Every structure is written in C-alpha cells, then in structure tokens.
Short mmCIF file of C-alpha atoms in Angstrom, two decimals:
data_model
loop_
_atom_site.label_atom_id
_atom_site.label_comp_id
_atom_site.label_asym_id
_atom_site.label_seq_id
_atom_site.Cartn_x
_atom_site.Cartn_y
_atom_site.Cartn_z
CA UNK A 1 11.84 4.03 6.05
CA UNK A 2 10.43 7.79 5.67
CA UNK A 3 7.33 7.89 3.53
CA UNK A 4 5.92 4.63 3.46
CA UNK A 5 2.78 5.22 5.56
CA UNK A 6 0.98 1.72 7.35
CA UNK A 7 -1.99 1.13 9.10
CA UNK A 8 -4.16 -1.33 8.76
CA UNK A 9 -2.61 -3.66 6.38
CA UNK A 10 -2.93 -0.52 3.99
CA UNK A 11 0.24 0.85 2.72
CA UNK A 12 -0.04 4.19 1.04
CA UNK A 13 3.75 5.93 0.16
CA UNK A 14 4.27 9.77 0.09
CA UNK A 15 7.66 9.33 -1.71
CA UNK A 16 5.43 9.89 -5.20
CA UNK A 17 5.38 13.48 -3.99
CA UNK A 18 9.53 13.91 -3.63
CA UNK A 19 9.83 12.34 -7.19
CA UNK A 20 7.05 14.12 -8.63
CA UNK A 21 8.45 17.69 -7.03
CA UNK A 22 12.03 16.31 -8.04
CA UNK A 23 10.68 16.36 -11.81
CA UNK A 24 9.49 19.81 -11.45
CA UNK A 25 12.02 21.21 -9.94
CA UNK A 26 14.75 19.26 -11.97
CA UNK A 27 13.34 17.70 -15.01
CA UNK A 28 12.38 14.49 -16.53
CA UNK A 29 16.49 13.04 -15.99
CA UNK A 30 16.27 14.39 -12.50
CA UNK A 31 13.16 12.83 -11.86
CA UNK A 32 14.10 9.35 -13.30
CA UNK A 33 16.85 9.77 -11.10
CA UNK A 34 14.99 10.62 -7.73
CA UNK A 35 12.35 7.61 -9.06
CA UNK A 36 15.07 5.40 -9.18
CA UNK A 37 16.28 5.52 -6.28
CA UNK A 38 12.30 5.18 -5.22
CA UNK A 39 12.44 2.43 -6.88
CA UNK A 40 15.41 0.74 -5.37
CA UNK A 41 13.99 1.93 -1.70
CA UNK A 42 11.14 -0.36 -2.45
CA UNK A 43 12.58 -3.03 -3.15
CA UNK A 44 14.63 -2.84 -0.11
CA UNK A 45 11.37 -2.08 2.30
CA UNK A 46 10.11 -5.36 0.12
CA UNK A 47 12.71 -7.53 1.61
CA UNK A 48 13.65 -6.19 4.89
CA UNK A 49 9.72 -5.04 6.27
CA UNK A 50 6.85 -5.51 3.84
CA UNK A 51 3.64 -3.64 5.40
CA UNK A 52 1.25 -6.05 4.23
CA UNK A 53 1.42 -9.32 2.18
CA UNK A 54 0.74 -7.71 -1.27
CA UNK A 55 3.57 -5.68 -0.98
CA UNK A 56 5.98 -8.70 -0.05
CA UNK A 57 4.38 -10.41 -3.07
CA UNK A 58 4.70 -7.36 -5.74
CA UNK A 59 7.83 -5.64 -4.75
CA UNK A 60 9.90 -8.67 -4.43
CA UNK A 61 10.24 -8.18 -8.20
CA UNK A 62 12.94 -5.77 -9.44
CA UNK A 63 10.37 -4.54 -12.39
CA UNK A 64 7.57 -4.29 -9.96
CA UNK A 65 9.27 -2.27 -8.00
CA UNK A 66 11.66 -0.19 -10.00
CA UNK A 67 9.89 0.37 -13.44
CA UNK A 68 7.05 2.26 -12.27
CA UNK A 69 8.73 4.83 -9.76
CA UNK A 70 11.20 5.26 -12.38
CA UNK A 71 8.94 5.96 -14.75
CA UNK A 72 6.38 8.38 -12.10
CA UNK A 73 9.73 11.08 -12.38
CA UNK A 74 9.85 10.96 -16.00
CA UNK A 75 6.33 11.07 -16.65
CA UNK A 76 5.73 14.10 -14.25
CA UNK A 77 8.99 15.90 -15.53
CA UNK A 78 7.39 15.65 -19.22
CA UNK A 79 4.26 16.87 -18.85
CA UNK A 80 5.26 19.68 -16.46
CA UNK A 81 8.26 20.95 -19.59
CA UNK A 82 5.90 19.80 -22.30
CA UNK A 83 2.82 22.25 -21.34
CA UNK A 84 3.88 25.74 -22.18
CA UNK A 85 7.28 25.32 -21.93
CA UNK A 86 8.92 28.05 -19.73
CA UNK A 87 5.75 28.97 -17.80
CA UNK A 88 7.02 28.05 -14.23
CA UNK A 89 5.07 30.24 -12.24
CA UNK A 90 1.36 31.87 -11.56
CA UNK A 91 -1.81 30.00 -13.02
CA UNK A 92 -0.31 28.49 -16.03
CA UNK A 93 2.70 26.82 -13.56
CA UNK A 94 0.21 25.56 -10.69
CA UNK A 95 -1.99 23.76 -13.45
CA UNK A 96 0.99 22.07 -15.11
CA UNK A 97 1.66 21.07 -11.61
CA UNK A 98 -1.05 19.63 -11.25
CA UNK A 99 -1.32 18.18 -14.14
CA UNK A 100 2.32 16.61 -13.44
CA UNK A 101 1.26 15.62 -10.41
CA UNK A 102 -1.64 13.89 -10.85
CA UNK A 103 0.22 12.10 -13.64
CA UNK A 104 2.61 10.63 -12.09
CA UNK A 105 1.06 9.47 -9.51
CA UNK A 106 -1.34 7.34 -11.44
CA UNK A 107 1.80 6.48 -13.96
CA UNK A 108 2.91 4.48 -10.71
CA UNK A 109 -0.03 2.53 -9.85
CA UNK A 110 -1.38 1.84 -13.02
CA UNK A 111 2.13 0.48 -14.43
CA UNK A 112 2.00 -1.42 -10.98
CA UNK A 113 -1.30 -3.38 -11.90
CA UNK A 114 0.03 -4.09 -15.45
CA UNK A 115 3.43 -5.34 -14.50
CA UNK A 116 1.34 -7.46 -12.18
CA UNK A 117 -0.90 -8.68 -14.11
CA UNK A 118 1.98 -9.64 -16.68
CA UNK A 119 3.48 -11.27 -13.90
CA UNK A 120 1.24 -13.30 -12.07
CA UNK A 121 -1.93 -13.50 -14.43
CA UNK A 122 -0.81 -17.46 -15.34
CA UNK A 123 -0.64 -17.81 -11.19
CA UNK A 124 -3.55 -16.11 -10.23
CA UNK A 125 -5.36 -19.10 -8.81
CA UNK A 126 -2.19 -21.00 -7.15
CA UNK A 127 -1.03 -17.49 -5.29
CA UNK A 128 -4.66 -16.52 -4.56
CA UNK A 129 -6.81 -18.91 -4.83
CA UNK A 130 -10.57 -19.72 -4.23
CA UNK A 131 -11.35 -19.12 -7.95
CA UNK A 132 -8.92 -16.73 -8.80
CA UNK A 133 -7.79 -16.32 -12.11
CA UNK A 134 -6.08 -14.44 -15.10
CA UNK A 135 -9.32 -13.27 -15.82
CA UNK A 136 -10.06 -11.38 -12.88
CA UNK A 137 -6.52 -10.79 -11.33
CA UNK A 138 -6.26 -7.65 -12.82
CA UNK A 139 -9.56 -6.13 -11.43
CA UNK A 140 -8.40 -7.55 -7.89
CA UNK A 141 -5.95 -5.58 -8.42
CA UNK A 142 -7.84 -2.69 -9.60
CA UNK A 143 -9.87 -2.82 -6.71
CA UNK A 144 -7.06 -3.37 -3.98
CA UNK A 145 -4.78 -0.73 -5.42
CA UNK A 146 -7.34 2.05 -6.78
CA UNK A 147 -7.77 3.72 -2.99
CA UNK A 148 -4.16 3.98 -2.83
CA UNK A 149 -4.32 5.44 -6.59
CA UNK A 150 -7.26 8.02 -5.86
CA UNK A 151 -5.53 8.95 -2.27
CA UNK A 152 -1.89 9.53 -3.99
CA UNK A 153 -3.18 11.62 -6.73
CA UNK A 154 -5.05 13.64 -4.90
CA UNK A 155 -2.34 14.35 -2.40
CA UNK A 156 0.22 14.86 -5.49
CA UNK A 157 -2.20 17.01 -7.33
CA UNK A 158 -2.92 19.34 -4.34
CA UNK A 159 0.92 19.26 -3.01
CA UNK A 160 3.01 19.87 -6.02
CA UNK A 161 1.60 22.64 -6.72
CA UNK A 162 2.02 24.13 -3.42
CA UNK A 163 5.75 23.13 -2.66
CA UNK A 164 6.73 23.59 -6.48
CA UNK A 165 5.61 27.04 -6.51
CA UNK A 166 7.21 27.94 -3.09
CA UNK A 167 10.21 26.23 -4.29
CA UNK A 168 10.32 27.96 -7.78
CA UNK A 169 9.98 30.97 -5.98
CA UNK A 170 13.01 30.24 -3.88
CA UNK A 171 15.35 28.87 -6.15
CA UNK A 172 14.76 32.19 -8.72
CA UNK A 173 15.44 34.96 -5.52
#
C-alpha cells in the first residue's frame, strides 16, 4: 500500500497530497472522488495491515476512515476555486495552493479526532484505560495525532504548490 509511510509505530500517509493535488487540478467533485477512494484504501490497510494499534482501532470504522479523506478533496478543491476564482497560475495560484493545501490536510486530522472523540469518548477508560476518560480522550488524541497533523501540512503546503503549478503548466501547453 503506496503512501502510507511506518516506522516506529508512527504512521504518517502521503496520499493527502494526491487528493489535495487531485482537487486542484480537478475540483472539489474530483477531489471527493480521489478522497474517496482514500478513504476506502484506509479502511482496507485497517483490516488487512494496521501500522500501529491506533490505526487498527480508528480506521476499523467506515466514518473514521472515509468521512475525513472524503472531505480533505472537497475542502482543498473549495478553497483553491473559491480564492480568486480563475487565478491558476503565478503568485496568486501558489498561495491558493497553499492555502488548499494546508487545508486539507488539517480538514483530515482534525475531523479524525472529532469523529473519534464522538466515537469512543463514552469508552475512553475501558479501551484505554489507567484513568482515561471522555474528558481527556480528545486531547490524547490531540497530542498523538498533532505530529502527524503539523508534518502533513507542512508537506501539503510546500508540495501542492510545486506539483500543481508544474502540472497547470502542463495540462495548459
């Protein structure tokens, strides 16, 4: 499975940066389409070779898994038509790409913490335990996912822009 990167019990994906380049390139109904498909990829990787335990726990769950990467494409296809519409290329195009891709990479984890926390709040302290608890679930969760959050968006907000413009560039000659 291309893109999921593992080591150390870390799992940090680089499919963000397909879906997010996807919406660029395609727009927001292209991108929900290339995030569903994300989507459906985890959930596969969730049953058949979870990198670590909380992604056996999380992605087990069709929302978990689906619902945010879904929602990364149509978030990052939105902002990228919504700010000047038409300006593709030059300053104005690498700072909406940017923009998009910073976007939708935190669209992903953050809807992954609060479908979590929806989730498994009630069962914090039977699936964690040693004092877990609604209360502090979600900034376990916080904590656990926010290196992933601040590695992905930086990668998407320095790669879109790169690959979108060379691919903007190519698709217009």
């Amino acid at each position: 499975m291309i893109g999921y990167i593992s080591f150390g019990g870390v799992s940090i994906t680089t499919i963000h940066l397909t879906v997010i380049i996807g919406a660029v390139m395609l727009g927001t109904s292209g991108g929900a389409e290339l995030g569903l498909i994300w989507g459906i990829t985890s959930l596969i990787v969730a049953f058949t070779r979870p990198a670590d335990p909380l992604s056996l726990l999380l992605f087990h769950n069709p929302i978990i898994a689906i619902v945010p990467r879904l929602m990364t494409g149509v978030v990052a296809g939105l902002i990228f038509n919504q700010i000047r519409p038409g300006m593709r290329t030059g300053t104005v195009g690498t700072i909406k790409m940017i923009f998009a891709g910073i976007a939708g990479a935190l669209t992903n984890t953050l809807l992954v913490i609060a479908f979590t926390w929806l989730f498994y709040a009630s069962k914090a302290a039977t699936l964690v335990g040693n004092g877990a608890s609604s209360a502090n679930l979600g900034w376990i969760m916080i904590a656990m996912l926010g290196v992933n959050a601040i590695a992905e968006a930086i990668a998407a907000g320095i790669v879109t822009p790169l690959l979108g413009q060379a691919l903007v560039r190519f698709r217009r000659d």
